Structure formats: C-alpha cells, structure tokens
C-alpha cells in the first residue's frame, strides 16, 4: 500500500495517524502517532502499538525523520519519533491519516524502546 489512504482498521507498520494526545492541555488535542507493531500483534486492526511524533528538537534521543524516510506523503513539519512515548490506540479514536514511514527509523525507535525497558539497561 503506497498510494491510497488506508482505513483505520487496516493500518500497517509505518502508517502515521492523528489520535488523542494524552500529553495535551485539552481533551480534544491530537498528535501524530506512528504504528510500530506488525500484523502478528494480538488484535491487529482492533488496536495498534504506536509511538508519538514530535517537532521539538531538545530531546536528543528522538529519531529524526528525513525526507527519504517517507513512503507515502510526509509529516507537515520536521518530525521525529519519540521512542518512550508509547501507546495502544483503538482505531475508533483516530481522526486522520497523515503519511507512511519506512521501516529503518521505526526499527531504530523500537531498539531504543527495548533499551529503555531492559532490566539493568
């Protein structure tokens, strides 16, 4: 899938969507989230493991996204994946499809998350 906008219950790894922002000041705030799970995730299509995107540059461990990291469309601003901002999102909470990101930056973000979670890491 590279040219069409996917349905929210048919998302794949790398798709970026807007969904509620638990860090936002208002209940209706949204933020971009990138799907990091694959089709082997339990309940794939009913919920997705996602990582937040940010345009803030002060966080050194973010995974910046370059133009070549996008497969379909791109994020509207210079964006980066925040490996510690992880959520499980139900498709009914998603409001918009944004773009799709290649696997390479996703792999780096997941590796960073694993380092954060490893005991003694």
Short mmCIF file of N, CA and C in Angstrom, two decimals:
data_model
loop_
_atom_site.label_atom_id
_atom_site.label_comp_id
_atom_site.label_asym_id
_atom_site.label_seq_id
_atom_site.Cartn_x
_atom_site.Cartn_y
_atom_site.Cartn_z
N UNK A 1 0.84 -1.17 0.00
CA UNK A 1 0.00 0.00 0.00
C UNK A 1 0.88 1.23 0.00
N UNK A 2 0.95 1.91 -1.11
CA UNK A 2 1.76 3.13 -1.14
C UNK A 2 0.96 4.33 -1.61
N UNK A 3 -0.12 4.16 -2.37
CA UNK A 3 -0.79 5.31 -2.95
C UNK A 3 -2.11 5.67 -2.32
N UNK A 4 -2.79 4.75 -1.68
CA UNK A 4 -4.12 5.01 -1.16
C UNK A 4 -4.08 5.30 0.34
N UNK A 5 -5.11 5.99 0.81
CA UNK A 5 -5.26 6.22 2.23
C UNK A 5 -5.91 4.99 2.85
N UNK A 6 -5.27 4.36 3.85
CA UNK A 6 -5.83 3.14 4.43
C UNK A 6 -6.99 3.42 5.38
N UNK A 7 -7.86 2.44 5.53
CA UNK A 7 -8.88 2.51 6.57
C UNK A 7 -8.18 2.32 7.92
N UNK A 8 -8.73 2.90 8.97
CA UNK A 8 -8.07 2.83 10.27
C UNK A 8 -7.98 1.41 10.82
N UNK A 9 -8.85 0.51 10.37
CA UNK A 9 -8.74 -0.88 10.85
C UNK A 9 -7.88 -1.73 9.92
N UNK A 10 -7.21 -1.09 8.96
CA UNK A 10 -6.32 -1.80 8.03
C UNK A 10 -4.92 -1.18 8.02
N UNK A 11 -4.55 -0.53 9.10
CA UNK A 11 -3.24 0.11 9.15
C UNK A 11 -2.12 -0.92 9.20
N UNK A 12 -0.96 -0.50 8.73
CA UNK A 12 0.23 -1.36 8.75
C UNK A 12 1.35 -0.60 9.42
N UNK A 13 2.39 -1.31 9.74
CA UNK A 13 3.57 -0.72 10.38
C UNK A 13 4.06 0.45 9.52
N UNK A 14 4.30 1.57 10.18
CA UNK A 14 4.78 2.75 9.49
C UNK A 14 3.72 3.80 9.17
N UNK A 15 2.45 3.43 9.22
CA UNK A 15 1.41 4.42 8.98
C UNK A 15 1.38 5.42 10.13
N UNK A 16 1.20 6.69 9.79
CA UNK A 16 1.11 7.77 10.79
C UNK A 16 -0.31 8.31 10.76
N UNK A 17 -0.91 8.38 11.95
CA UNK A 17 -2.28 8.86 12.08
C UNK A 17 -2.35 9.89 13.20
N UNK A 18 -3.42 10.66 13.19
CA UNK A 18 -3.70 11.55 14.32
C UNK A 18 -4.66 10.84 15.26
N UNK A 19 -4.37 10.95 16.55
CA UNK A 19 -5.20 10.35 17.59
C UNK A 19 -5.03 11.18 18.86
N UNK A 20 -5.84 10.93 19.88
CA UNK A 20 -5.76 11.74 21.10
C UNK A 20 -4.35 11.85 21.65
N UNK A 21 -4.07 13.04 22.20
CA UNK A 21 -2.77 13.33 22.79
C UNK A 21 -2.90 13.32 24.31
N UNK A 22 -2.40 12.28 24.97
CA UNK A 22 -2.53 12.23 26.43
C UNK A 22 -1.69 13.31 27.12
N UNK A 23 -0.78 13.95 26.39
CA UNK A 23 0.07 14.99 26.95
C UNK A 23 -0.48 16.38 26.67
N UNK A 24 -1.56 16.47 25.90
CA UNK A 24 -2.12 17.75 25.51
C UNK A 24 -2.85 18.45 26.65
N UNK A 25 -3.00 19.75 26.51
CA UNK A 25 -3.66 20.56 27.54
C UNK A 25 -5.18 20.38 27.51
N UNK A 26 -5.72 20.10 26.32
CA UNK A 26 -7.18 19.97 26.17
C UNK A 26 -7.54 18.53 25.84
N UNK A 27 -8.75 18.13 26.23
CA UNK A 27 -9.21 16.77 25.99
C UNK A 27 -9.31 16.43 24.51
N UNK A 28 -9.50 17.44 23.66
CA UNK A 28 -9.65 17.17 22.23
C UNK A 28 -8.35 17.36 21.44
N UNK A 29 -7.22 17.54 22.13
CA UNK A 29 -5.93 17.64 21.44
C UNK A 29 -5.56 16.31 20.79
N UNK A 30 -4.98 16.39 19.59
CA UNK A 30 -4.47 15.20 18.92
C UNK A 30 -2.99 15.39 18.64
N UNK A 31 -2.34 14.28 18.34
CA UNK A 31 -0.93 14.33 17.94
C UNK A 31 -0.71 13.23 16.93
N UNK A 32 0.36 13.31 16.14
CA UNK A 32 0.66 12.22 15.22
C UNK A 32 1.29 11.04 15.96
N UNK A 33 0.86 9.85 15.59
CA UNK A 33 1.36 8.59 16.13
C UNK A 33 1.74 7.70 14.96
N UNK A 34 2.86 6.99 15.08
CA UNK A 34 3.28 6.05 14.04
C UNK A 34 3.08 4.63 14.56
N UNK A 35 2.46 3.80 13.73
CA UNK A 35 2.23 2.40 14.08
C UNK A 35 3.57 1.65 14.03
N UNK A 36 3.93 0.99 15.14
CA UNK A 36 5.19 0.25 15.19
C UNK A 36 5.00 -1.26 15.27
N UNK A 37 3.77 -1.71 15.54
CA UNK A 37 3.57 -3.16 15.57
C UNK A 37 3.44 -3.71 14.15
N UNK A 38 3.52 -5.03 14.02
CA UNK A 38 3.31 -5.67 12.72
C UNK A 38 2.02 -6.48 12.77
N UNK A 39 1.75 -7.21 11.72
CA UNK A 39 0.48 -7.96 11.63
C UNK A 39 0.39 -9.11 12.62
N UNK A 40 1.49 -9.44 13.30
CA UNK A 40 1.47 -10.53 14.29
C UNK A 40 1.04 -10.04 15.67
N UNK A 41 0.82 -8.75 15.82
CA UNK A 41 0.36 -8.17 17.08
C UNK A 41 -1.02 -8.71 17.41
N UNK A 42 -1.25 -9.15 18.67
CA UNK A 42 -2.61 -9.57 19.03
C UNK A 42 -3.59 -8.42 18.80
N UNK A 43 -4.72 -8.73 18.23
CA UNK A 43 -5.77 -7.76 17.98
C UNK A 43 -5.38 -6.73 16.91
N UNK A 44 -4.48 -7.11 16.00
CA UNK A 44 -4.11 -6.23 14.89
C UNK A 44 -5.38 -5.80 14.18
N UNK A 45 -5.51 -4.54 13.91
CA UNK A 45 -6.71 -3.99 13.28
C UNK A 45 -7.73 -3.49 14.29
N UNK A 46 -7.63 -3.98 15.53
CA UNK A 46 -8.53 -3.53 16.60
C UNK A 46 -7.83 -2.59 17.57
N UNK A 47 -6.51 -2.69 17.62
CA UNK A 47 -5.70 -1.76 18.38
C UNK A 47 -4.28 -1.81 17.82
N UNK A 48 -3.56 -0.73 17.97
CA UNK A 48 -2.21 -0.63 17.41
C UNK A 48 -1.25 -0.12 18.48
N UNK A 49 -0.03 -0.66 18.48
CA UNK A 49 1.03 -0.12 19.31
C UNK A 49 1.65 1.01 18.50
N UNK A 50 1.69 2.20 19.09
CA UNK A 50 2.15 3.39 18.39
C UNK A 50 3.19 4.13 19.22
N UNK A 51 3.98 4.95 18.52
CA UNK A 51 4.93 5.86 19.16
C UNK A 51 4.60 7.27 18.69
N UNK A 52 4.73 8.21 19.60
CA UNK A 52 4.44 9.59 19.29
C UNK A 52 5.49 10.22 18.39
N UNK A 53 5.05 11.19 17.60
CA UNK A 53 5.95 12.03 16.82
C UNK A 53 5.99 13.41 17.45
N UNK A 54 7.11 14.09 17.29
CA UNK A 54 7.25 15.44 17.81
C UNK A 54 8.02 16.29 16.82
N UNK A 55 7.85 17.59 16.93
CA UNK A 55 8.67 18.53 16.16
C UNK A 55 9.66 19.24 17.07
N UNK A 56 9.64 18.92 18.34
CA UNK A 56 10.58 19.53 19.29
C UNK A 56 11.96 18.90 19.11
N UNK A 57 12.96 19.72 19.20
CA UNK A 57 14.32 19.25 18.93
C UNK A 57 15.19 19.13 20.17
N UNK A 58 14.68 19.46 21.32
CA UNK A 58 15.50 19.44 22.54
C UNK A 58 15.78 18.03 23.05
N UNK A 59 15.00 17.04 22.61
CA UNK A 59 15.17 15.68 23.10
C UNK A 59 16.19 14.95 22.23
N UNK A 60 17.38 14.73 22.76
CA UNK A 60 18.48 14.16 21.98
C UNK A 60 18.23 12.74 21.49
N UNK A 61 17.40 11.97 22.19
CA UNK A 61 17.21 10.56 21.82
C UNK A 61 16.05 10.35 20.86
N UNK A 62 15.52 11.43 20.33
CA UNK A 62 14.46 11.29 19.32
C UNK A 62 15.07 10.68 18.06
N UNK A 63 14.22 10.13 17.21
CA UNK A 63 14.66 9.56 15.94
C UNK A 63 14.16 10.50 14.84
N UNK A 64 15.01 11.41 14.35
CA UNK A 64 14.57 12.37 13.33
C UNK A 64 14.17 11.66 12.03
N UNK A 65 13.17 12.20 11.36
CA UNK A 65 12.71 11.67 10.09
C UNK A 65 13.16 12.60 8.97
N UNK A 66 13.92 12.05 8.03
CA UNK A 66 14.38 12.80 6.86
C UNK A 66 13.40 12.58 5.71
N UNK A 67 13.51 13.39 4.67
CA UNK A 67 12.61 13.27 3.52
C UNK A 67 12.58 11.85 2.96
N UNK A 68 13.74 11.19 2.92
CA UNK A 68 13.80 9.84 2.35
C UNK A 68 13.20 8.77 3.27
N UNK A 69 12.80 9.14 4.49
CA UNK A 69 12.19 8.18 5.41
C UNK A 69 10.70 7.99 5.16
N UNK A 70 10.13 8.79 4.26
CA UNK A 70 8.70 8.70 3.98
C UNK A 70 8.44 7.90 2.72
N UNK A 71 7.39 7.05 2.79
CA UNK A 71 6.98 6.23 1.65
C UNK A 71 5.81 6.90 0.92
N UNK A 72 4.84 7.38 1.67
CA UNK A 72 3.61 7.97 1.14
C UNK A 72 3.34 9.25 1.90
N UNK A 73 3.31 10.36 1.20
CA UNK A 73 3.14 11.68 1.80
C UNK A 73 4.28 11.94 2.78
N UNK A 74 4.14 12.95 3.63
CA UNK A 74 5.12 13.20 4.68
C UNK A 74 4.43 13.96 5.80
N UNK A 75 5.09 14.01 6.94
CA UNK A 75 4.56 14.79 8.06
C UNK A 75 4.67 16.27 7.69
N UNK A 76 3.77 17.11 8.21
CA UNK A 76 3.76 18.51 7.80
C UNK A 76 4.93 19.34 8.30
N UNK A 77 5.63 18.89 9.30
CA UNK A 77 6.77 19.62 9.84
C UNK A 77 7.94 18.66 9.98
N UNK A 78 9.11 19.19 10.27
CA UNK A 78 10.23 18.31 10.58
C UNK A 78 9.84 17.52 11.82
N UNK A 79 9.71 16.22 11.66
CA UNK A 79 9.22 15.38 12.75
C UNK A 79 10.27 14.39 13.18
N UNK A 80 10.08 13.86 14.37
CA UNK A 80 10.94 12.83 14.91
C UNK A 80 10.08 11.87 15.73
N UNK A 81 10.50 10.61 15.78
CA UNK A 81 9.82 9.61 16.59
C UNK A 81 10.37 9.72 18.01
N UNK A 82 9.47 9.66 18.99
CA UNK A 82 9.86 9.70 20.40
C UNK A 82 9.70 8.27 20.95
N UNK A 83 10.81 7.53 21.09
CA UNK A 83 10.71 6.12 21.46
C UNK A 83 10.03 5.83 22.80
N UNK A 84 10.07 6.76 23.74
CA UNK A 84 9.45 6.49 25.04
C UNK A 84 7.97 6.87 25.09
N UNK A 85 7.46 7.53 24.07
CA UNK A 85 6.05 7.92 24.02
C UNK A 85 5.27 6.81 23.32
N UNK A 86 4.90 5.79 24.07
CA UNK A 86 4.27 4.59 23.53
C UNK A 86 2.82 4.50 24.02
N UNK A 87 1.94 4.07 23.13
CA UNK A 87 0.53 3.90 23.50
C UNK A 87 -0.05 2.74 22.69
N UNK A 88 -1.20 2.29 23.13
CA UNK A 88 -2.00 1.33 22.38
C UNK A 88 -3.29 2.07 22.01
N UNK A 89 -3.52 2.25 20.71
CA UNK A 89 -4.63 3.09 20.25
C UNK A 89 -5.67 2.27 19.50
N UNK A 90 -6.91 2.50 19.85
CA UNK A 90 -8.05 1.89 19.17
C UNK A 90 -8.34 2.70 17.90
N UNK A 91 -8.59 2.05 16.77
CA UNK A 91 -8.85 2.79 15.52
C UNK A 91 -10.00 3.79 15.61
N UNK A 92 -10.99 3.54 16.46
CA UNK A 92 -12.13 4.47 16.55
C UNK A 92 -11.73 5.83 17.13
N UNK A 93 -10.53 5.90 17.75
CA UNK A 93 -10.05 7.17 18.30
C UNK A 93 -9.24 7.98 17.30
N UNK A 94 -8.91 7.38 16.17
CA UNK A 94 -8.09 8.05 15.15
C UNK A 94 -8.94 9.00 14.34
N UNK A 95 -8.34 10.15 14.01
CA UNK A 95 -9.12 11.16 13.29
C UNK A 95 -8.65 11.38 11.85
N UNK A 96 -7.36 11.19 11.57
CA UNK A 96 -6.84 11.45 10.22
C UNK A 96 -5.64 10.57 9.93
N UNK A 97 -5.49 10.20 8.66
CA UNK A 97 -4.29 9.55 8.17
C UNK A 97 -3.33 10.65 7.73
N UNK A 98 -2.04 10.53 8.09
CA UNK A 98 -1.07 11.56 7.76
C UNK A 98 -0.12 11.11 6.65
N UNK A 99 0.56 9.98 6.86
CA UNK A 99 1.59 9.55 5.93
C UNK A 99 2.05 8.13 6.29
N UNK A 100 3.12 7.70 5.64
CA UNK A 100 3.72 6.41 5.98
C UNK A 100 5.24 6.56 6.02
N UNK A 101 5.85 5.92 7.02
CA UNK A 101 7.28 6.00 7.25
C UNK A 101 7.92 4.65 6.92
N UNK A 102 9.12 4.68 6.38
CA UNK A 102 9.87 3.45 6.08
C UNK A 102 10.25 2.71 7.37
N UNK A 103 10.67 1.46 7.22
CA UNK A 103 11.00 0.61 8.36
C UNK A 103 12.25 1.03 9.13
N UNK A 104 13.24 1.57 8.45
CA UNK A 104 14.52 1.86 9.10
C UNK A 104 14.39 2.74 10.35
N UNK A 105 13.73 3.91 10.29
CA UNK A 105 13.61 4.70 11.52
C UNK A 105 12.73 4.02 12.58
N UNK A 106 11.76 3.24 12.13
CA UNK A 106 10.92 2.51 13.09
C UNK A 106 11.75 1.49 13.85
N UNK A 107 12.61 0.78 13.13
CA UNK A 107 13.48 -0.22 13.76
C UNK A 107 14.38 0.45 14.80
N UNK A 108 14.92 1.61 14.48
CA UNK A 108 15.78 2.33 15.43
C UNK A 108 14.99 2.76 16.67
N UNK A 109 13.76 3.21 16.47
CA UNK A 109 12.92 3.63 17.59
C UNK A 109 12.56 2.46 18.49
N UNK A 110 12.22 1.33 17.89
CA UNK A 110 11.88 0.14 18.69
C UNK A 110 13.11 -0.35 19.45
N UNK A 111 14.27 -0.33 18.81
CA UNK A 111 15.50 -0.72 19.51
C UNK A 111 15.77 0.19 20.70
N UNK A 112 15.52 1.49 20.56
CA UNK A 112 15.70 2.43 21.67
C UNK A 112 14.73 2.11 22.79
N UNK A 113 13.47 1.82 22.45
CA UNK A 113 12.48 1.46 23.47
C UNK A 113 12.91 0.21 24.23
N UNK A 114 13.40 -0.78 23.51
CA UNK A 114 13.85 -2.01 24.16
C UNK A 114 14.98 -1.70 25.14
N UNK A 115 15.89 -0.84 24.76
CA UNK A 115 16.98 -0.44 25.68
C UNK A 115 16.41 0.21 26.94
N UNK A 116 15.37 1.03 26.79
CA UNK A 116 14.74 1.67 27.94
C UNK A 116 14.10 0.66 28.87
N UNK A 117 13.61 -0.45 28.31
CA UNK A 117 12.84 -1.42 29.10
C UNK A 117 13.66 -2.57 29.65
N UNK A 118 14.84 -2.77 29.10
CA UNK A 118 15.67 -3.88 29.57
C UNK A 118 16.09 -3.64 31.02
N UNK A 119 16.02 -4.70 31.77
CA UNK A 119 16.45 -4.62 33.16
C UNK A 119 17.94 -4.34 33.22
N UNK A 120 18.33 -3.35 33.97
CA UNK A 120 19.75 -3.00 34.07
C UNK A 120 20.26 -2.26 32.86
N UNK A 121 19.35 -1.91 31.89
CA UNK A 121 19.75 -1.26 30.64
C UNK A 121 20.09 0.15 30.86
#
